[in-house]
Amino acid sequence: KIAEYFAIETSEIWVISPIAKNVTVYKSLKTIETFTAADQETVTSEQLPGFELSLTELAQRIDELIEKS
């Protein structure tokens, strides 16, 4: 699916894994970074100036949803 997005000229793809509690950012099929709250507090994007995703809050929210299910 990621290759399909890049084929239509998507410049960046974020994949959030609730099980691993990480965010993988694809800037191309070869330029890939994975982030966790243990690595850094937030993830930002040049494509969305001013946007920040708090990895700590993301992990906490995932835990809350798991507890409720």
PDB file of C-alpha atoms in Angstrom, residues 2-61:
ATOM      1  CA  ILE A   2       2.861   2.387   0.824  1.00  0.00           C
ATOM      2  CA  ALA A   3       4.325   1.917  -2.652  1.00  0.00           C
ATOM      3  CA  GLU A   4       0.925   2.816  -4.103  1.00  0.00           C
ATOM      4  CA  TYR A   5       0.847   6.077  -2.147  1.00  0.00           C
ATOM      5  CA  PHE A   6       4.306   7.034  -3.380  1.00  0.00           C
ATOM      6  CA  ALA A   7       3.268   6.118  -6.937  1.00  0.00           C
ATOM      7  CA  ILE A   8       0.669   8.910  -6.758  1.00  0.00           C
ATOM      8  CA  GLU A   9       3.332  11.320  -5.505  1.00  0.00           C
ATOM      9  CA  THR A  10       2.579  11.323  -1.787  1.00  0.00           C
ATOM     10  CA  SER A  11       5.564  13.013  -0.162  1.00  0.00           C
ATOM     11  CA  GLU A  12       5.384  11.460   3.307  1.00  0.00           C
ATOM     12  CA  ILE A  13       3.512   8.601   4.970  1.00  0.00           C
ATOM     13  CA  TRP A  14       3.067   8.020   8.688  1.00  0.00           C
ATOM     14  CA  VAL A  15       2.167   4.551   9.929  1.00  0.00           C
ATOM     15  CA  ILE A  16       1.148   4.265  13.567  1.00  0.00           C
ATOM     16  CA  SER A  17       1.513   0.827  15.123  1.00  0.00           C
ATOM     17  CA  PRO A  18      -0.635   0.525  18.249  1.00  0.00           C
ATOM     18  CA  ILE A  19       0.907  -2.820  19.203  1.00  0.00           C
ATOM     19  CA  ALA A  20       4.513  -1.576  19.009  1.00  0.00           C
ATOM     20  CA  LYS A  21       3.462   1.934  20.130  1.00  0.00           C
ATOM     21  CA  ASN A  22       5.585   3.542  17.454  1.00  0.00           C
ATOM     22  CA  VAL A  23       5.315   5.788  14.434  1.00  0.00           C
ATOM     23  CA  THR A  24       7.130   4.921  11.231  1.00  0.00           C
ATOM     24  CA  VAL A  25       7.667   7.829   8.847  1.00  0.00           C
ATOM     25  CA  TYR A  26       8.305   7.016   5.206  1.00  0.00           C
ATOM     26  CA  LYS A  27       9.786   9.827   3.136  1.00  0.00           C
ATOM     27  CA  SER A  28      10.390   7.339   0.326  1.00  0.00           C
ATOM     28  CA  LEU A  29      10.537   3.578   0.054  1.00  0.00           C
ATOM     29  CA  LYS A  30      14.191   3.788   1.114  1.00  0.00           C
ATOM     30  CA  THR A  31      14.099   6.664   3.610  1.00  0.00           C
ATOM     31  CA  ILE A  32      12.302   5.317   6.661  1.00  0.00           C
ATOM     32  CA  GLU A  33      12.479   6.329  10.323  1.00  0.00           C
ATOM     33  CA  THR A  34      10.712   4.730  13.274  1.00  0.00           C
ATOM     34  CA  PHE A  35      10.066   6.654  16.477  1.00  0.00           C
ATOM     35  CA  THR A  36       8.934   5.621  19.959  1.00  0.00           C
ATOM     36  CA  ALA A  37       8.348   7.596  23.143  1.00  0.00           C
ATOM     37  CA  ALA A  38      11.556   6.049  24.507  1.00  0.00           C
ATOM     38  CA  ASP A  39      13.495   7.642  21.627  1.00  0.00           C
ATOM     39  CA  GLN A  40      11.993  11.121  21.621  1.00  0.00           C
ATOM     40  CA  GLU A  41       8.987  13.022  22.903  1.00  0.00           C
ATOM     41  CA  THR A  42       7.442  14.261  19.652  1.00  0.00           C
ATOM     42  CA  VAL A  43       7.468  13.666  15.909  1.00  0.00           C
ATOM     43  CA  THR A  44       7.149  16.574  13.488  1.00  0.00           C
ATOM     44  CA  SER A  45       6.854  16.900   9.734  1.00  0.00           C
ATOM     45  CA  GLU A  46       8.201  19.412   7.245  1.00  0.00           C
ATOM     46  CA  GLN A  47       5.019  18.717   5.257  1.00  0.00           C
ATOM     47  CA  LEU A  48       2.814  20.020   8.118  1.00  0.00           C
ATOM     48  CA  PRO A  49       4.595  23.014   9.646  1.00  0.00           C
ATOM     49  CA  GLY A  50       3.659  23.450  13.297  1.00  0.00           C
ATOM     50  CA  PHE A  51       2.216  19.950  13.678  1.00  0.00           C
ATOM     51  CA  GLU A  52       3.604  17.804  16.502  1.00  0.00           C
ATOM     52  CA  LEU A  53       2.581  14.317  17.544  1.00  0.00           C
ATOM     53  CA  SER A  54       3.363  13.560  21.173  1.00  0.00           C
ATOM     54  CA  LEU A  55       4.603   9.988  21.317  1.00  0.00           C
ATOM     55  CA  THR A  56       4.122   9.887  25.085  1.00  0.00           C
ATOM     56  CA  GLU A  57       0.470  10.900  24.754  1.00  0.00           C
ATOM     57  CA  LEU A  58      -0.013   8.461  21.886  1.00  0.00           C
ATOM     58  CA  ALA A  59       1.349   5.575  23.982  1.00  0.00           C
ATOM     59  CA  GLN A  60      -0.840   6.581  26.948  1.00  0.00           C
ATOM     60  CA  ARG A  61      -3.949   6.782  24.762  1.00  0.00           C
TER      61      ARG A  61
END
